[in-house]
């Protein structure tokens, strides 16, 4: 069993992810968000739990539905809100949207490397594998974690990346999300195998399937894979059984999802499951968890208001950071904040 601090972190970051997304949904409906909003309602747990299993300086490559992994790696919610609203001080300086930003710190900083989504369709796999190969050439013992949806596992880029990682025995951990629909295509029309983790057998890569709404199971499976990778035993693919409880994006009314399926998965909510377990094991009281709920809700609201107050990009800066030789923006692009449970 995980220690109490880690269990409370799992609950805190999953709760924070849901509250940040709820606030983003309000901003989207009031035309403050630029572009689409891709929520992870019902599957926040697998993003949070897998990211918390990494060491501080490891690499992570999230997709647009893995907001929880960025919050668990310390990215400040204000930067997420500013990015969605294309503010001038956002990580991409208003040049890109949602989670499309990166953070490449100096090697000795001890900070995580974040590689932003290139595409939902498998392209992150070879990019992250290449980053690991670069780390090996620099004699750094890094592990990388990235994600792929069930539809993305049908692409050529996914196959090329997985095969490359397998042949090179790179310490790559891939979370393959069976969240039941690739946009509106059910998984039965996406693959003929029984479980999504069986994709790994074609490459000779270790794999296992876990309940994606059981945060403890996801954390422990990811930790096993991270340890395997760091021991030099190569890549791992972890299939997670979960459910996307909203449409592909907020504009999608998800009429293709059977009502009975949604009702079934509502009873398997990852946050509610962990909350019940924490109380049953006397690791937290209802009062403790209500205080975390209050804290994450007020934190998300304050961070959203902070981002709303930021100015929009200055048109005079449109070429800065785009061409070599131009004057770069000063300062950091992403602010990292520590876990409140590690400050105690």
Tab-separated table of C-alpha atoms in Angstrom:
chain	number	residue	atom	x	y	z
A	1	UNK	CA	0.000	0.000	0.000
A	2	UNK	CA	1.220	3.502	-0.805
A	3	UNK	CA	2.076	5.880	2.017
A	4	UNK	CA	-0.554	8.375	3.231
A	5	UNK	CA	1.186	11.392	1.677
A	6	UNK	CA	1.187	9.851	-1.805
A	7	UNK	CA	-2.465	8.776	-1.463
A	8	UNK	CA	-3.490	12.299	-0.455
A	9	UNK	CA	-1.495	13.690	-3.395
A	10	UNK	CA	-3.399	11.387	-5.747
A	11	UNK	CA	-6.689	12.708	-4.383
A	12	UNK	CA	-5.551	16.350	-4.372
A	13	UNK	CA	-4.308	16.419	-7.986
A	14	UNK	CA	-7.305	14.502	-9.352
A	15	UNK	CA	-9.615	16.889	-7.518
A	16	UNK	CA	-7.601	19.905	-8.751
A	17	UNK	CA	-7.772	18.601	-12.332
A	18	UNK	CA	-11.555	18.332	-12.172
A	19	UNK	CA	-11.904	21.813	-10.652
A	20	UNK	CA	-9.576	23.398	-13.243
A	21	UNK	CA	-11.560	21.744	-16.050
A	22	UNK	CA	-14.881	22.866	-14.521
A	23	UNK	CA	-13.538	26.426	-14.459
A	24	UNK	CA	-12.309	26.063	-18.052
A	25	UNK	CA	-15.801	24.906	-19.084
A	26	UNK	CA	-17.274	28.127	-17.622
A	27	UNK	CA	-14.669	30.192	-19.484
A	28	UNK	CA	-15.419	28.263	-22.690
A	29	UNK	CA	-19.161	28.970	-22.439
A	30	UNK	CA	-18.451	32.680	-21.921
A	31	UNK	CA	-16.195	32.850	-25.000
A	32	UNK	CA	-12.975	33.378	-23.029
A	33	UNK	CA	-11.354	30.139	-24.260
A	34	UNK	CA	-9.848	30.327	-27.746
A	35	UNK	CA	-10.431	27.102	-29.718
A	36	UNK	CA	-11.702	23.804	-28.316
A	37	UNK	CA	-11.823	22.416	-24.792
A	38	UNK	CA	-10.892	18.735	-24.430
A	39	UNK	CA	-11.860	17.491	-20.992
A	40	UNK	CA	-10.806	14.363	-19.108
A	41	UNK	CA	-13.908	14.017	-16.912
A	42	UNK	CA	-14.006	10.486	-15.534
A	43	UNK	CA	-10.455	9.603	-16.548
A	44	UNK	CA	-8.465	12.219	-14.584
A	45	UNK	CA	-7.132	9.540	-12.267
A	46	UNK	CA	-4.949	7.698	-14.775
A	47	UNK	CA	-3.162	10.897	-15.878
A	48	UNK	CA	-2.471	12.004	-12.294
A	49	UNK	CA	-1.439	8.589	-10.956
A	50	UNK	CA	0.927	7.762	-13.820
A	51	UNK	CA	2.673	11.168	-13.683
A	52	UNK	CA	3.199	10.945	-9.914
A	53	UNK	CA	5.105	7.663	-10.387
A	54	UNK	CA	7.952	9.458	-12.225
A	55	UNK	CA	11.135	10.861	-10.697
A	56	UNK	CA	11.376	14.701	-10.653
A	57	UNK	CA	13.596	15.135	-13.746
A	58	UNK	CA	11.956	12.464	-15.940
A	59	UNK	CA	10.324	13.340	-19.272
A	60	UNK	CA	6.578	13.561	-19.845
A	61	UNK	CA	4.690	13.953	-23.118
A	62	UNK	CA	0.975	14.557	-22.411
A	63	UNK	CA	-1.842	14.698	-24.938
A	64	UNK	CA	-4.629	17.279	-24.760
A	65	UNK	CA	-6.724	15.131	-22.389
A	66	UNK	CA	-3.875	14.639	-19.885
A	67	UNK	CA	-4.141	17.919	-17.978
A	68	UNK	CA	-3.852	15.988	-14.719
A	69	UNK	CA	-0.365	14.794	-15.619
A	70	UNK	CA	0.855	18.387	-15.987
A	71	UNK	CA	-0.663	19.518	-12.687
A	72	UNK	CA	0.899	16.488	-10.965
A	73	UNK	CA	4.279	17.452	-12.459
A	74	UNK	CA	3.905	20.895	-10.892
A	75	UNK	CA	2.692	23.125	-13.740
A	76	UNK	CA	0.865	26.094	-12.216
A	77	UNK	CA	-2.879	26.181	-13.111
A	78	UNK	CA	-2.625	29.889	-13.973
A	79	UNK	CA	-0.366	28.977	-16.911
A	80	UNK	CA	-2.915	26.407	-18.127
A	81	UNK	CA	-5.754	28.954	-17.995
A	82	UNK	CA	-3.618	31.592	-19.739
A	83	UNK	CA	-2.697	29.098	-22.448
A	84	UNK	CA	-6.350	28.185	-23.111
A	85	UNK	CA	-7.206	31.905	-23.329
A	86	UNK	CA	-4.164	32.708	-25.539
A	87	UNK	CA	-2.870	35.386	-23.160
A	88	UNK	CA	0.379	37.180	-23.869
A	89	UNK	CA	2.163	35.738	-20.822
A	90	UNK	CA	1.010	32.147	-21.426
A	91	UNK	CA	3.655	29.444	-22.022
A	92	UNK	CA	3.346	29.805	-25.816
A	93	UNK	CA	2.934	33.632	-25.546
A	94	UNK	CA	-0.514	33.355	-27.138
A	95	UNK	CA	0.844	31.607	-30.244
A	96	UNK	CA	-0.748	28.219	-29.543
A	97	UNK	CA	-3.580	26.845	-27.419
A	98	UNK	CA	-4.679	24.290	-24.767
A	99	UNK	CA	-1.736	22.068	-23.709
A	100	UNK	CA	0.425	22.791	-26.766
A	101	UNK	CA	3.560	23.996	-24.949
A	102	UNK	CA	6.866	22.544	-23.800
A	103	UNK	CA	9.297	23.022	-20.939
A	104	UNK	CA	12.906	22.036	-21.647
A	105	UNK	CA	14.964	22.891	-18.533
A	106	UNK	CA	18.775	22.681	-18.174
A	107	UNK	CA	19.941	19.149	-17.385
A	108	UNK	CA	21.137	20.024	-13.874
A	109	UNK	CA	17.920	21.806	-12.828
A	110	UNK	CA	16.171	18.691	-11.542
A	111	UNK	CA	12.950	19.920	-13.186
A	112	UNK	CA	10.785	17.737	-15.438
A	113	UNK	CA	11.088	17.981	-19.203
A	114	UNK	CA	7.657	18.521	-20.756
A	115	UNK	CA	7.183	17.828	-24.459
A	116	UNK	CA	3.920	19.311	-25.687
A	117	UNK	CA	1.452	17.434	-27.914
A	118	UNK	CA	2.492	17.384	-31.556
A	119	UNK	CA	-0.609	15.484	-32.603
A	120	UNK	CA	-3.162	13.172	-31.010
A	121	UNK	CA	-2.379	10.584	-33.663
A	122	UNK	CA	0.742	8.863	-32.404
A	123	UNK	CA	3.427	11.379	-33.292
A	124	UNK	CA	4.508	11.915	-29.686
A	125	UNK	CA	5.705	8.303	-29.425
A	126	UNK	CA	8.707	8.645	-31.812
A	127	UNK	CA	9.456	12.179	-30.578
A	128	UNK	CA	9.636	11.096	-26.931
A	129	UNK	CA	11.623	7.994	-27.924
A	130	UNK	CA	14.089	10.293	-29.677
A	131	UNK	CA	14.387	12.447	-26.555
A	132	UNK	CA	15.246	9.299	-24.573
A	133	UNK	CA	17.908	8.331	-27.099
A	134	UNK	CA	19.395	11.822	-26.712
A	135	UNK	CA	19.349	11.399	-22.932
A	136	UNK	CA	21.175	8.086	-23.258
A	137	UNK	CA	23.859	9.700	-25.418
A	138	UNK	CA	24.284	12.314	-22.643
A	139	UNK	CA	24.554	9.446	-20.106
A	140	UNK	CA	21.427	10.595	-18.253
A	141	UNK	CA	19.229	7.894	-16.618
A	142	UNK	CA	15.941	9.373	-17.704
A	143	UNK	CA	12.610	7.607	-18.126
A	144	UNK	CA	9.852	9.047	-20.326
A	145	UNK	CA	6.082	8.726	-19.981
A	146	UNK	CA	3.636	9.507	-22.750
A	147	UNK	CA	0.033	8.747	-23.636
A	148	UNK	CA	-1.961	7.509	-26.606
A	149	UNK	CA	-5.687	7.147	-27.193
A	150	UNK	CA	-7.263	3.979	-28.587
A	151	UNK	CA	-7.680	5.604	-32.014
A	152	UNK	CA	-4.072	6.797	-32.027
A	153	UNK	CA	-2.785	3.221	-31.671
A	154	UNK	CA	-4.047	2.541	-35.209
A	155	UNK	CA	-1.667	5.052	-36.803
A	156	UNK	CA	1.644	4.499	-38.529
A	157	UNK	CA	3.474	6.938	-36.263
A	158	UNK	CA	2.492	4.885	-33.204
A	159	UNK	CA	3.823	1.668	-34.746
A	160	UNK	CA	7.076	3.263	-35.895
A	161	UNK	CA	7.679	4.854	-32.496
A	162	UNK	CA	6.915	1.709	-30.516
A	163	UNK	CA	9.112	-0.430	-32.747
A	164	UNK	CA	11.989	2.063	-32.486
A	165	UNK	CA	11.698	2.170	-28.667
A	166	UNK	CA	11.619	-1.640	-28.520
A	167	UNK	CA	14.635	-2.162	-30.783
A	168	UNK	CA	16.655	0.477	-28.911
A	169	UNK	CA	15.444	-0.847	-25.510
A	170	UNK	CA	14.550	2.690	-24.509
A	171	UNK	CA	13.016	3.354	-21.047
A	172	UNK	CA	9.698	4.495	-22.508
A	173	UNK	CA	6.388	4.044	-20.682
A	174	UNK	CA	3.268	4.421	-22.824
A	175	UNK	CA	-0.187	4.735	-21.270
A	176	UNK	CA	-2.686	3.473	-23.865
A	177	UNK	CA	-6.140	4.791	-22.965
A	178	UNK	CA	-9.145	2.622	-23.733
A	179	UNK	CA	-11.721	5.334	-23.023
A	180	UNK	CA	-14.263	3.567	-25.280
A	181	UNK	CA	-14.468	6.034	-28.178
A	182	UNK	CA	-11.996	7.569	-30.653
A	183	UNK	CA	-14.113	10.674	-31.199
A	184	UNK	CA	-17.328	8.735	-32.069
A	185	UNK	CA	-15.764	5.414	-33.205
A	186	UNK	CA	-16.223	2.623	-30.605
A	187	UNK	CA	-13.136	0.601	-29.757
A	188	UNK	CA	-14.618	-2.582	-31.305
A	189	UNK	CA	-14.277	-0.872	-34.696
A	190	UNK	CA	-10.750	0.299	-33.880
A	191	UNK	CA	-9.009	-3.005	-33.112
A	192	UNK	CA	-9.708	-6.742	-33.325
A	193	UNK	CA	-7.782	-7.675	-30.156
A	194	UNK	CA	-9.424	-8.145	-26.767
A	195	UNK	CA	-7.351	-5.630	-24.787
A	196	UNK	CA	-5.524	-2.480	-25.904
A	197	UNK	CA	-2.277	-3.480	-24.145
A	198	UNK	CA	-1.984	-6.470	-26.537
A	199	UNK	CA	-0.784	-3.967	-29.132
A	200	UNK	CA	2.624	-4.282	-27.403
A	201	UNK	CA	3.048	-7.971	-28.296
A	202	UNK	CA	3.859	-7.093	-31.915
A	203	UNK	CA	6.989	-5.249	-30.750
A	204	UNK	CA	8.182	-7.590	-27.993
A	205	UNK	CA	7.424	-4.931	-25.399
A	206	UNK	CA	6.281	-5.655	-21.827
A	207	UNK	CA	2.640	-4.836	-21.185
A	208	UNK	CA	-0.198	-5.070	-18.722
A	209	UNK	CA	-3.825	-3.937	-18.430
A	210	UNK	CA	-5.145	-2.117	-15.354
A	211	UNK	CA	-8.361	-0.495	-14.161
A	212	UNK	CA	-7.741	3.099	-15.238
A	213	UNK	CA	-10.196	4.427	-12.643
A	214	UNK	CA	-8.212	2.772	-9.822
A	215	UNK	CA	-5.531	5.381	-9.198
A	216	UNK	CA	-3.520	3.137	-6.906
A	217	UNK	CA	-3.394	0.374	-9.542
A	218	UNK	CA	-2.295	2.856	-12.224
A	219	UNK	CA	0.390	4.333	-9.946
A	220	UNK	CA	1.781	0.917	-9.057
A	221	UNK	CA	1.777	-0.338	-12.671
A	222	UNK	CA	3.537	2.827	-13.844
A	223	UNK	CA	6.093	2.589	-11.046
A	224	UNK	CA	6.876	-1.001	-12.071
A	225	UNK	CA	7.346	0.144	-15.665
A	226	UNK	CA	9.493	3.119	-14.641
A	227	UNK	CA	11.723	0.866	-12.541
A	228	UNK	CA	12.018	-1.631	-15.436
A	229	UNK	CA	13.038	1.128	-17.788
A	230	UNK	CA	15.620	2.563	-15.427
A	231	UNK	CA	17.109	-0.919	-14.971
A	232	UNK	CA	17.710	-1.044	-18.733
A	233	UNK	CA	14.910	-3.547	-19.486
A	234	UNK	CA	13.235	-1.441	-22.161
A	235	UNK	CA	9.802	-0.054	-22.879
A	236	UNK	CA	6.415	-0.900	-21.347
A	237	UNK	CA	2.893	-0.313	-22.601
A	238	UNK	CA	0.195	-0.016	-19.924
A	239	UNK	CA	-3.395	-0.292	-21.072
A	240	UNK	CA	-5.908	1.581	-18.905
A	241	UNK	CA	-9.607	0.690	-18.889
A	242	UNK	CA	-11.480	3.944	-18.398
A	243	UNK	CA	-14.288	6.075	-19.823
A	244	UNK	CA	-14.423	9.537	-21.358
A	245	UNK	CA	-17.510	11.000	-19.634
A	246	UNK	CA	-17.747	14.024	-21.936
A	247	UNK	CA	-17.699	14.340	-25.708
A	248	UNK	CA	-14.485	14.496	-27.713
A	249	UNK	CA	-14.570	18.221	-26.915
A	250	UNK	CA	-17.118	20.559	-25.367
A	251	UNK	CA	-18.786	21.145	-28.739
A	252	UNK	CA	-19.537	17.390	-29.093
A	253	UNK	CA	-22.962	16.373	-27.681
A	254	UNK	CA	-21.834	12.690	-27.546
A	255	UNK	CA	-25.225	11.420	-28.743
A	256	UNK	CA	-23.439	8.273	-29.937
A	257	UNK	CA	-22.718	7.144	-26.349
A	258	UNK	CA	-25.422	4.837	-24.876
A	259	UNK	CA	-27.012	6.299	-21.746
A	260	UNK	CA	-26.660	2.987	-19.906
A	261	UNK	CA	-22.898	3.040	-20.486
A	262	UNK	CA	-22.592	6.485	-18.916
A	263	UNK	CA	-24.698	5.401	-15.934
A	264	UNK	CA	-22.521	2.322	-15.451
A	265	UNK	CA	-19.285	4.310	-15.501
A	266	UNK	CA	-20.643	7.006	-13.195
A	267	UNK	CA	-20.497	4.425	-10.401
A	268	UNK	CA	-16.774	3.879	-11.150
A	269	UNK	CA	-15.699	7.519	-10.789
A	270	UNK	CA	-11.963	7.516	-9.876
A	271	UNK	CA	-12.163	10.378	-7.365
A	272	UNK	CA	-15.163	8.916	-5.546
A	273	UNK	CA	-13.466	5.489	-5.428
A	274	UNK	CA	-10.292	6.879	-3.864
A	275	UNK	CA	-12.255	9.036	-1.446
A	276	UNK	CA	-14.189	6.026	-0.182
A	277	UNK	CA	-10.986	4.013	0.235
A	278	UNK	CA	-9.207	6.775	2.174
A	279	UNK	CA	-12.088	6.985	4.652
A	280	UNK	CA	-12.480	3.198	4.971
A	281	UNK	CA	-8.772	2.807	5.761
A	282	UNK	CA	-8.919	5.709	8.260
A	283	UNK	CA	-6.215	7.533	6.276
A	284	UNK	CA	-8.406	10.636	6.044
A	285	UNK	CA	-11.689	11.822	7.487
A	286	UNK	CA	-14.556	13.397	5.581
A	287	UNK	CA	-13.495	16.691	7.176
A	288	UNK	CA	-9.928	16.278	5.815
A	289	UNK	CA	-11.211	15.568	2.297
A	290	UNK	CA	-13.759	18.402	2.365
A	291	UNK	CA	-10.862	20.724	3.232
A	292	UNK	CA	-8.900	19.448	0.191
A	293	UNK	CA	-12.031	19.946	-1.969
A	294	UNK	CA	-12.379	23.512	-0.695
A	295	UNK	CA	-8.685	24.180	-1.271
A	296	UNK	CA	-8.590	22.921	-4.868
A	297	UNK	CA	-11.837	24.721	-5.785
A	298	UNK	CA	-10.657	28.086	-4.438
A	299	UNK	CA	-7.169	27.580	-5.958
A	300	UNK	CA	-8.654	26.914	-9.405
A	301	UNK	CA	-10.923	29.963	-9.171
A	302	UNK	CA	-8.090	32.279	-8.058
A	303	UNK	CA	-5.741	30.994	-10.770
A	304	UNK	CA	-8.413	31.466	-13.455
A	305	UNK	CA	-9.020	35.044	-12.318
A	306	UNK	CA	-5.271	35.697	-12.343
A	307	UNK	CA	-5.042	34.482	-15.939
A	308	UNK	CA	-8.130	36.486	-16.971
A	309	UNK	CA	-6.400	39.656	-15.775
A	310	UNK	CA	-3.386	39.043	-18.025
A	311	UNK	CA	-3.129	41.067	-21.262
A	312	UNK	CA	-3.581	39.584	-24.711
A	313	UNK	CA	-0.477	39.219	-26.945
A	314	UNK	CA	1.042	42.426	-28.297
A	315	UNK	CA	0.838	42.344	-32.142
A	316	UNK	CA	4.246	44.074	-32.241
A	317	UNK	CA	5.791	40.895	-30.764
A	318	UNK	CA	4.463	38.568	-33.431
A	319	UNK	CA	7.905	37.518	-34.770
A	320	UNK	CA	9.709	37.243	-31.396
A	321	UNK	CA	10.836	33.709	-30.484
A	322	UNK	CA	10.033	32.550	-34.016
A	323	UNK	CA	13.201	33.393	-35.939
A	324	UNK	CA	16.890	33.048	-34.980
A	325	UNK	CA	18.543	36.357	-34.245
A	326	UNK	CA	15.437	38.139	-32.965
A	327	UNK	CA	15.327	39.355	-29.369
A	328	UNK	CA	13.804	36.567	-27.210
A	329	UNK	CA	11.223	37.083	-24.483
A	330	UNK	CA	12.780	37.361	-21.014
A	331	UNK	CA	11.863	35.057	-18.159
A	332	UNK	CA	10.320	31.630	-17.763
A	333	UNK	CA	7.490	30.244	-19.830
A	334	UNK	CA	6.170	27.753	-17.280
A	335	UNK	CA	6.062	28.193	-13.519
A	336	UNK	CA	6.336	25.011	-11.448
A	337	UNK	CA	4.802	24.767	-7.976
A	338	UNK	CA	5.514	22.181	-5.307
A	339	UNK	CA	3.003	19.681	-4.002
A	340	UNK	CA	1.363	21.136	-0.862
A	341	UNK	CA	1.864	17.759	0.804
A	342	UNK	CA	5.633	17.841	0.286
A	343	UNK	CA	5.921	21.237	2.002
A	344	UNK	CA	4.581	19.958	5.298
